Amino acid sequence: QSIMAEQASPFVVPVKRILSPIDLKTWLQSSISYRSLLTFIQKLGEGVQGRSNSHDCHISPATQSILQMLAKMSQWIDETPPLAQPMRYGNKAFRTWHEKIESNLQYLHDMVLGDAPWSGPGPNPYPEGYKELGPYLLDSVGNKTRIDYGTGHELHFVAWMYCLRTIGVLQREDEQAMILRIFSSYLDLVRKLQQTYGLEPAGSHGVWSLDDYQFIPFIWGASQLINHPTIAPSSVTNKAVVDAHYHDYLYLACIKYIYTVKKGPFHEHSPDLHAISGAANWEKIRTGMMRKFQDDVVSKFPIMQHFLFGGIIPFDHSITATTNNTSTMKSEPK
């Protein structure tokens, strides 16, 4: 049963609401939506503990449609080759690709919402859904003006999945596939964007974070590796182990990508990850990564000033948020 059925048109266009460090502090300390988003990330990670990417998880029609949507976006990269230009970073063909995504947001969301389990036969009954969901998806693939990509963009894809889970497009039985299939495919897409168009690392260029581009896969990837019989935290410094297993584990795929794009000794170009590889076990890494995510991503104003709030993820100031035209929306997936 969809909570969307409670109102005729519950979707609102999301906007930036964190306009100052004080706004961010308020959201972090007293917002239901922040707690719900954090819980969502934690629970999804727990659901894939000990599971590889090839685990035989449930694949619903909605999940399959999202994978087809991501494949279509990847196909458009192939159809938009990089321009011949001298600079390594910032190929302007990315703007053409990004504009294609923007102009096709309704089409892409019709692919997904049309296969929602509550939609029944016939066309998508919620044609306005793309207006709220679309901006999250659009920002999840980087910034058109700056031609960059970073952890804030990644967080918007997680928020997009959170929205789909909250409104009932994705169900509880889809949660493993949300990481093992959907998010894994999203990472393939954004790495293809980074490589094809030379996207700049957004913001701090990795100073605040583990990696120039990603963070969430280190949380979920550590969860996948808990109690693994042969892959220990120290294995990330062993290229042979990484090469043998990166297809199956998000954490190792991140390490593989770092080895691909960076030169020199691992401890020099990735000192944080090298230090973390000395941890006693993957459970400690997962716990530490979640804490680091709160400190280094969602607590940073330069990142979170771009985060979007609408009806599904409201910028509420307290547990007793004021009632508005989206008050029937639930902020935590059931």
Tab-separated table of C-alpha atoms in Angstrom:
chain	number	residue	atom	x	y	z
A	1	GLN	CA	0.000	0.000	0.000
A	2	SER	CA	1.425	3.348	-1.019
A	3	ILE	CA	1.360	6.353	1.263
A	4	MET	CA	1.085	8.401	-1.937
A	5	ALA	CA	-2.548	7.408	-2.280
A	6	GLU	CA	-3.411	9.620	0.678
A	7	GLN	CA	-3.191	12.779	-1.434
A	8	ALA	CA	-3.874	13.619	-5.030
A	9	SER	CA	-0.585	15.437	-5.665
A	10	PRO	CA	1.844	15.157	-2.738
A	11	PHE	CA	5.004	15.886	-4.695
A	12	VAL	CA	6.843	19.182	-4.307
A	13	VAL	CA	9.964	20.444	-6.041
A	14	PRO	CA	12.858	20.099	-3.548
A	15	VAL	CA	15.003	23.136	-2.784
A	16	LYS	CA	18.156	24.016	-0.847
A	17	ARG	CA	17.367	24.908	2.766
A	18	ILE	CA	20.779	24.781	4.464
A	19	LEU	CA	21.848	28.366	3.862
A	20	SER	CA	24.216	28.776	6.816
A	21	PRO	CA	26.192	26.635	9.283
A	22	ILE	CA	23.447	27.399	11.838
A	23	ASP	CA	20.849	25.834	9.505
A	24	LEU	CA	23.010	22.733	9.206
A	25	LYS	CA	23.468	22.473	12.965
A	26	THR	CA	19.704	22.801	13.455
A	27	TRP	CA	18.978	20.059	10.918
A	28	LEU	CA	21.546	17.686	12.395
A	29	GLN	CA	20.444	18.192	15.986
A	30	SER	CA	16.664	18.250	15.775
A	31	SER	CA	15.403	16.922	12.453
A	32	ILE	CA	13.387	13.758	11.955
A	33	SER	CA	14.483	13.537	8.329
A	34	TYR	CA	18.193	13.495	9.238
A	35	ARG	CA	17.672	10.680	11.723
A	36	SER	CA	15.553	8.764	9.232
A	37	LEU	CA	18.135	9.121	6.452
A	38	LEU	CA	20.920	7.996	8.783
A	39	THR	CA	18.859	5.020	9.960
A	40	PHE	CA	18.133	4.126	6.340
A	41	ILE	CA	21.856	4.034	5.511
A	42	GLN	CA	22.620	1.938	8.595
A	43	LYS	CA	19.785	-0.552	8.069
A	44	LEU	CA	20.560	-1.069	4.399
A	45	GLY	CA	24.165	-1.794	5.318
A	46	GLU	CA	23.123	-4.320	7.957
A	47	GLY	CA	20.999	-6.066	5.335
A	48	VAL	CA	23.998	-6.884	3.147
A	49	GLN	CA	26.295	-8.027	5.950
A	50	GLY	CA	28.258	-10.984	4.621
A	51	ARG	CA	26.635	-10.693	1.176
A	52	SER	CA	28.597	-10.252	-2.050
A	53	ASN	CA	27.362	-8.283	-5.060
A	54	SER	CA	26.519	-11.581	-6.769
A	55	HIS	CA	24.288	-12.725	-3.902
A	56	ASP	CA	20.986	-14.053	-5.229
A	57	CYS	CA	18.761	-11.282	-3.888
A	58	HIS	CA	15.163	-10.468	-4.779
A	59	ILE	CA	14.852	-8.466	-8.033
A	60	SER	CA	11.460	-6.793	-8.349
A	61	PRO	CA	10.067	-5.192	-11.512
A	62	ALA	CA	10.788	-1.770	-9.952
A	63	THR	CA	14.420	-2.738	-9.299
A	64	GLN	CA	14.739	-4.019	-12.856
A	65	SER	CA	13.316	-0.746	-14.185
A	66	ILE	CA	15.839	1.284	-12.180
A	67	LEU	CA	18.669	-0.832	-13.585
A	68	GLN	CA	17.296	-0.216	-17.092
A	69	MET	CA	17.136	3.514	-16.337
A	70	LEU	CA	20.788	3.526	-15.254
A	71	ALA	CA	21.710	1.527	-18.364
A	72	LYS	CA	19.960	4.136	-20.514
A	73	MET	CA	21.922	6.908	-18.800
A	74	SER	CA	25.128	4.960	-19.450
A	75	GLN	CA	24.163	4.502	-23.095
A	76	TRP	CA	23.806	8.267	-23.427
A	77	ILE	CA	27.442	8.613	-22.298
A	78	ASP	CA	28.454	6.402	-25.235
A	79	GLU	CA	26.381	8.620	-27.521
A	80	THR	CA	28.045	11.788	-26.155
A	81	PRO	CA	31.795	11.341	-26.697
A	82	PRO	CA	34.237	13.698	-24.972
A	83	LEU	CA	35.366	16.738	-26.927
A	84	ALA	CA	38.952	17.116	-28.078
A	85	GLN	CA	40.407	19.591	-25.586
A	86	PRO	CA	43.809	20.002	-23.926
A	87	MET	CA	42.694	19.925	-20.271
A	88	ARG	CA	42.698	16.635	-18.386
A	89	TYR	CA	39.714	17.598	-16.255
A	90	GLY	CA	36.392	19.158	-17.110
A	91	ASN	CA	35.446	17.920	-20.574
A	92	LYS	CA	32.611	20.157	-21.732
A	93	ALA	CA	30.773	17.269	-23.400
A	94	PHE	CA	29.644	16.403	-19.866
A	95	ARG	CA	27.359	19.420	-19.971
A	96	THR	CA	25.669	18.050	-23.084
A	97	TRP	CA	25.158	14.681	-21.391
A	98	HIS	CA	23.907	16.335	-18.189
A	99	GLU	CA	21.426	18.447	-20.158
A	100	LYS	CA	20.120	15.265	-21.801
A	101	ILE	CA	19.454	13.792	-18.357
A	102	GLU	CA	17.747	16.999	-17.243
A	103	SER	CA	15.486	17.149	-20.289
A	104	ASN	CA	14.561	13.465	-19.880
A	105	LEU	CA	13.852	13.352	-16.143
A	106	GLN	CA	10.159	12.718	-16.682
A	107	TYR	CA	10.898	9.936	-19.192
A	108	LEU	CA	13.439	8.303	-16.853
A	109	HIS	CA	11.062	8.432	-13.895
A	110	ASP	CA	8.163	7.114	-15.942
A	111	MET	CA	10.346	4.037	-16.505
A	112	VAL	CA	10.657	3.577	-12.732
A	113	LEU	CA	7.308	4.773	-11.366
A	114	GLY	CA	5.432	2.834	-14.015
A	115	ASP	CA	6.682	-0.397	-12.438
A	116	ALA	CA	5.994	0.580	-8.845
A	117	PRO	CA	4.189	-2.247	-7.012
A	118	TRP	CA	1.282	0.015	-6.097
A	119	SER	CA	0.699	1.465	-9.563
A	120	GLY	CA	-1.311	-1.431	-10.975
A	121	PRO	CA	-1.908	-1.880	-14.697
A	122	GLY	CA	-1.814	1.021	-17.088
A	123	PRO	CA	0.290	4.183	-17.214
A	124	ASN	CA	2.130	5.736	-14.291
A	125	PRO	CA	-0.611	7.092	-11.994
A	126	TYR	CA	1.743	9.652	-10.460
A	127	PRO	CA	3.058	11.639	-13.414
A	128	GLU	CA	4.153	14.463	-11.110
A	129	GLY	CA	6.593	12.248	-9.206
A	130	TYR	CA	9.550	13.250	-11.337
A	131	LYS	CA	9.210	16.847	-10.100
A	132	GLU	CA	10.344	15.846	-6.610
A	133	LEU	CA	12.483	12.824	-7.447
A	134	GLY	CA	14.139	14.292	-10.533
A	135	PRO	CA	16.316	16.939	-8.859
A	136	TYR	CA	17.846	14.288	-6.577
A	137	LEU	CA	18.697	12.053	-9.520
A	138	LEU	CA	20.015	14.958	-11.582
A	139	ASP	CA	22.355	16.169	-8.848
A	140	SER	CA	23.522	12.620	-8.113
A	141	VAL	CA	25.516	12.562	-11.359
A	142	GLY	CA	27.590	15.693	-10.755
A	143	ASN	CA	27.473	19.431	-11.305
A	144	LYS	CA	27.012	20.670	-14.865
A	145	THR	CA	28.580	24.089	-14.310
A	146	ARG	CA	31.677	23.029	-12.385
A	147	ILE	CA	31.974	19.662	-14.174
A	148	ASP	CA	32.706	17.985	-10.862
A	149	TYR	CA	31.475	15.138	-8.692
A	150	GLY	CA	31.847	14.275	-5.008
A	151	THR	CA	30.317	12.859	-1.854
A	152	GLY	CA	27.433	15.340	-1.857
A	153	HIS	CA	26.338	14.113	-5.280
A	154	GLU	CA	26.615	10.510	-4.110
A	155	LEU	CA	24.464	11.379	-1.085
A	156	HIS	CA	21.753	12.647	-3.416
A	157	PHE	CA	21.556	9.231	-5.074
A	158	VAL	CA	21.153	7.631	-1.654
A	159	ALA	CA	18.434	10.241	-0.971
A	160	TRP	CA	16.785	9.327	-4.291
A	161	MET	CA	16.673	5.662	-3.249
A	162	TYR	CA	15.384	6.722	0.179
A	163	CYS	CA	12.543	8.617	-1.521
A	164	LEU	CA	11.620	5.595	-3.644
A	165	ARG	CA	11.640	3.381	-0.554
A	166	THR	CA	9.588	5.879	1.456
A	167	ILE	CA	6.824	6.261	-1.129
A	168	GLY	CA	6.605	2.523	-1.712
A	169	VAL	CA	8.167	2.140	-5.151
A	170	LEU	CA	10.816	-0.023	-3.504
A	171	GLN	CA	9.734	-2.397	-0.736
A	172	ARG	CA	11.448	-4.089	2.212
A	173	GLU	CA	12.285	-7.126	0.055
A	174	ASP	CA	14.131	-4.800	-2.367
A	175	GLU	CA	16.578	-3.514	0.228
A	176	GLN	CA	19.443	-5.928	-0.529
A	177	ALA	CA	19.108	-5.204	-4.251
A	178	MET	CA	19.213	-1.472	-3.523
A	179	ILE	CA	22.879	-1.911	-2.577
A	180	LEU	CA	23.986	-5.049	-4.428
A	181	ARG	CA	22.385	-4.161	-7.773
A	182	ILE	CA	21.136	-0.558	-7.905
A	183	PHE	CA	23.855	1.290	-5.980
A	184	SER	CA	26.540	-0.931	-7.501
A	185	SER	CA	25.277	-0.003	-10.987
A	186	TYR	CA	25.151	3.665	-10.006
A	187	LEU	CA	28.826	3.492	-9.000
A	188	ASP	CA	29.650	1.973	-12.393
A	189	LEU	CA	27.812	4.884	-14.018
A	190	VAL	CA	29.547	7.671	-12.093
A	191	ARG	CA	32.980	6.088	-12.517
A	192	LYS	CA	32.298	5.970	-16.236
A	193	LEU	CA	31.400	9.681	-16.065
A	194	GLN	CA	34.575	10.460	-14.110
A	195	GLN	CA	36.746	8.604	-16.624
A	196	THR	CA	34.975	9.771	-19.783
A	197	TYR	CA	34.619	13.458	-18.978
A	198	GLY	CA	37.399	13.979	-16.429
A	199	LEU	CA	35.106	15.192	-13.651
A	200	GLU	CA	36.948	17.199	-11.007
A	201	PRO	CA	36.695	15.898	-7.433
A	202	ALA	CA	34.161	18.255	-5.862
A	203	GLY	CA	35.067	20.612	-3.068
A	204	SER	CA	37.976	19.576	-0.931
A	205	HIS	CA	39.605	17.124	-3.353
A	206	GLY	CA	39.575	14.426	-0.728
A	207	VAL	CA	41.050	16.420	2.156
A	208	TRP	CA	38.016	15.815	4.343
A	209	SER	CA	37.258	12.380	3.076
A	210	LEU	CA	38.700	8.978	2.325
A	211	ASP	CA	38.410	9.268	-1.393
A	212	ASP	CA	38.151	12.015	-3.996
A	213	TYR	CA	34.685	10.954	-5.095
A	214	GLN	CA	32.879	8.371	-2.913
A	215	PHE	CA	32.083	7.595	0.720
A	216	ILE	CA	28.921	5.472	1.152
A	217	PRO	CA	30.381	2.347	-0.536
A	218	PHE	CA	33.037	2.212	2.183
A	219	ILE	CA	30.246	1.903	4.797
A	220	TRP	CA	28.164	-0.653	2.919
A	221	GLY	CA	31.253	-2.378	1.548
A	222	ALA	CA	32.712	-2.896	5.021
A	223	SER	CA	29.403	-4.462	6.060
A	224	GLN	CA	29.583	-6.905	3.139
A	225	LEU	CA	32.992	-8.110	4.328
A	226	ILE	CA	32.150	-8.713	8.001
A	227	ASN	CA	33.240	-12.239	8.966
A	228	HIS	CA	34.678	-12.937	5.524
A	229	PRO	CA	36.826	-16.070	5.841
A	230	THR	CA	39.806	-14.831	3.817
A	231	ILE	CA	39.554	-11.094	3.092
A	232	ALA	CA	40.876	-9.119	6.057
A	233	PRO	CA	41.081	-5.316	6.375
A	234	SER	CA	44.801	-5.521	5.570
A	235	SER	CA	43.951	-7.202	2.239
A	236	VAL	CA	43.292	-3.815	0.617
A	237	THR	CA	47.054	-3.307	0.301
A	238	ASN	CA	47.350	-6.576	-1.625
A	239	LYS	CA	46.601	-5.836	-5.270
A	240	ALA	CA	46.169	-9.527	-6.106
A	241	VAL	CA	43.368	-9.902	-3.559
A	242	VAL	CA	41.710	-6.680	-4.738
A	243	ASP	CA	41.910	-7.766	-8.398
A	244	ALA	CA	40.399	-11.158	-7.581
A	245	HIS	CA	37.424	-9.864	-5.593
A	246	TYR	CA	36.592	-6.262	-6.572
A	247	HIS	CA	33.630	-7.312	-8.718
A	248	ASP	CA	31.964	-8.825	-5.670
A	249	TYR	CA	32.557	-6.228	-2.952
A	250	LEU	CA	31.923	-2.474	-3.001
A	251	TYR	CA	34.826	-1.699	-0.673
A	252	LEU	CA	37.315	-3.536	-2.858
A	253	ALA	CA	35.833	-1.948	-5.999
A	254	CYS	CA	36.610	1.459	-4.467
A	255	ILE	CA	40.184	0.349	-3.752
A	256	LYS	CA	40.541	-1.068	-7.266
A	257	TYR	CA	39.391	2.237	-8.743
A	258	ILE	CA	41.891	4.151	-6.599
A	259	TYR	CA	44.688	1.866	-7.813
A	260	THR	CA	43.516	2.551	-11.380
A	261	VAL	CA	43.438	6.347	-11.195
A	262	LYS	CA	46.271	7.114	-8.766
A	263	LYS	CA	49.985	6.503	-9.066
A	264	GLY	CA	52.534	5.678	-6.380
A	265	PRO	CA	52.442	3.744	-3.101
A	266	PHE	CA	48.996	3.223	-1.551
A	267	HIS	CA	50.031	4.695	1.817
A	268	GLU	CA	51.063	7.933	0.085
A	269	HIS	CA	48.033	8.629	-2.112
A	270	SER	CA	45.448	7.156	0.331
A	271	PRO	CA	46.838	7.614	3.868
A	272	ASP	CA	43.447	7.399	5.615
A	273	LEU	CA	42.487	4.157	3.902
A	274	HIS	CA	45.936	2.730	4.546
A	275	ALA	CA	45.626	3.550	8.258
A	276	ILE	CA	42.130	2.048	8.407
A	277	SER	CA	43.443	-1.190	6.857
A	278	GLY	CA	45.170	-1.814	10.173
A	279	ALA	CA	41.828	-2.223	11.972
A	280	ALA	CA	41.165	-5.485	13.801
A	281	ASN	CA	38.066	-6.446	11.806
A	282	TRP	CA	35.473	-5.216	9.306
A	283	GLU	CA	32.875	-4.540	11.987
A	284	LYS	CA	35.144	-1.923	13.552
A	285	ILE	CA	35.657	-0.407	10.105
A	286	ARG	CA	31.909	-0.238	9.440
A	287	THR	CA	31.290	1.484	12.777
A	288	GLY	CA	34.171	3.884	12.205
A	289	MET	CA	33.091	4.643	8.644
A	290	MET	CA	29.574	5.500	9.780
A	291	ARG	CA	30.952	7.879	12.388
A	292	LYS	CA	33.380	9.375	9.869
A	293	PHE	CA	30.521	9.843	7.391
A	294	GLN	CA	28.639	11.882	9.999
A	295	ASP	CA	31.750	13.939	10.767
A	296	ASP	CA	33.238	14.365	7.293
A	297	VAL	CA	30.204	14.530	4.986
A	298	VAL	CA	26.884	15.461	6.600
A	299	SER	CA	28.495	17.822	9.135
A	300	LYS	CA	30.320	19.832	6.461
A	301	PHE	CA	28.513	22.979	5.343
A	302	PRO	CA	30.335	23.243	1.961
A	303	ILE	CA	28.846	19.834	1.087
A	304	MET	CA	25.422	20.053	2.720
A	305	GLN	CA	24.575	23.570	1.518
A	306	HIS	CA	23.636	21.873	-1.764
A	307	PHE	CA	21.377	19.215	-0.214
A	308	LEU	CA	17.741	19.303	-1.336
A	309	PHE	CA	14.609	19.206	0.809
A	310	GLY	CA	11.039	18.615	-0.292
A	311	GLY	CA	7.992	16.731	0.927
A	312	ILE	CA	9.621	13.310	1.301
A	313	ILE	CA	12.783	14.650	2.963
A	314	PRO	CA	11.542	17.785	4.741
A	315	PHE	CA	13.696	20.373	6.441
A	316	ASP	CA	11.871	19.992	9.731
A	317	HIS	CA	13.177	21.778	12.796
A	318	SER	CA	11.868	19.458	15.466
A	319	ILE	CA	10.212	16.175	16.248
A	320	THR	CA	6.880	18.013	16.201
A	321	ALA	CA	7.285	19.558	12.771
A	322	THR	CA	4.487	21.856	11.736
A	323	THR	CA	1.764	20.385	9.584
A	324	ASN	CA	1.850	21.402	5.949
A	325	ASN	CA	0.630	20.167	2.616
A	326	THR	CA	3.053	17.250	2.748
A	327	SER	CA	2.374	16.217	6.349
A	328	THR	CA	1.010	12.832	5.328
A	329	MET	CA	4.370	11.888	3.873
A	330	LYS	CA	6.285	9.558	6.159
A	331	SER	CA	9.953	10.310	6.630
A	332	GLU	CA	11.085	6.784	7.445
A	333	PRO	CA	10.631	3.709	5.246
A	334	LYS	CA	8.480	1.004	6.714
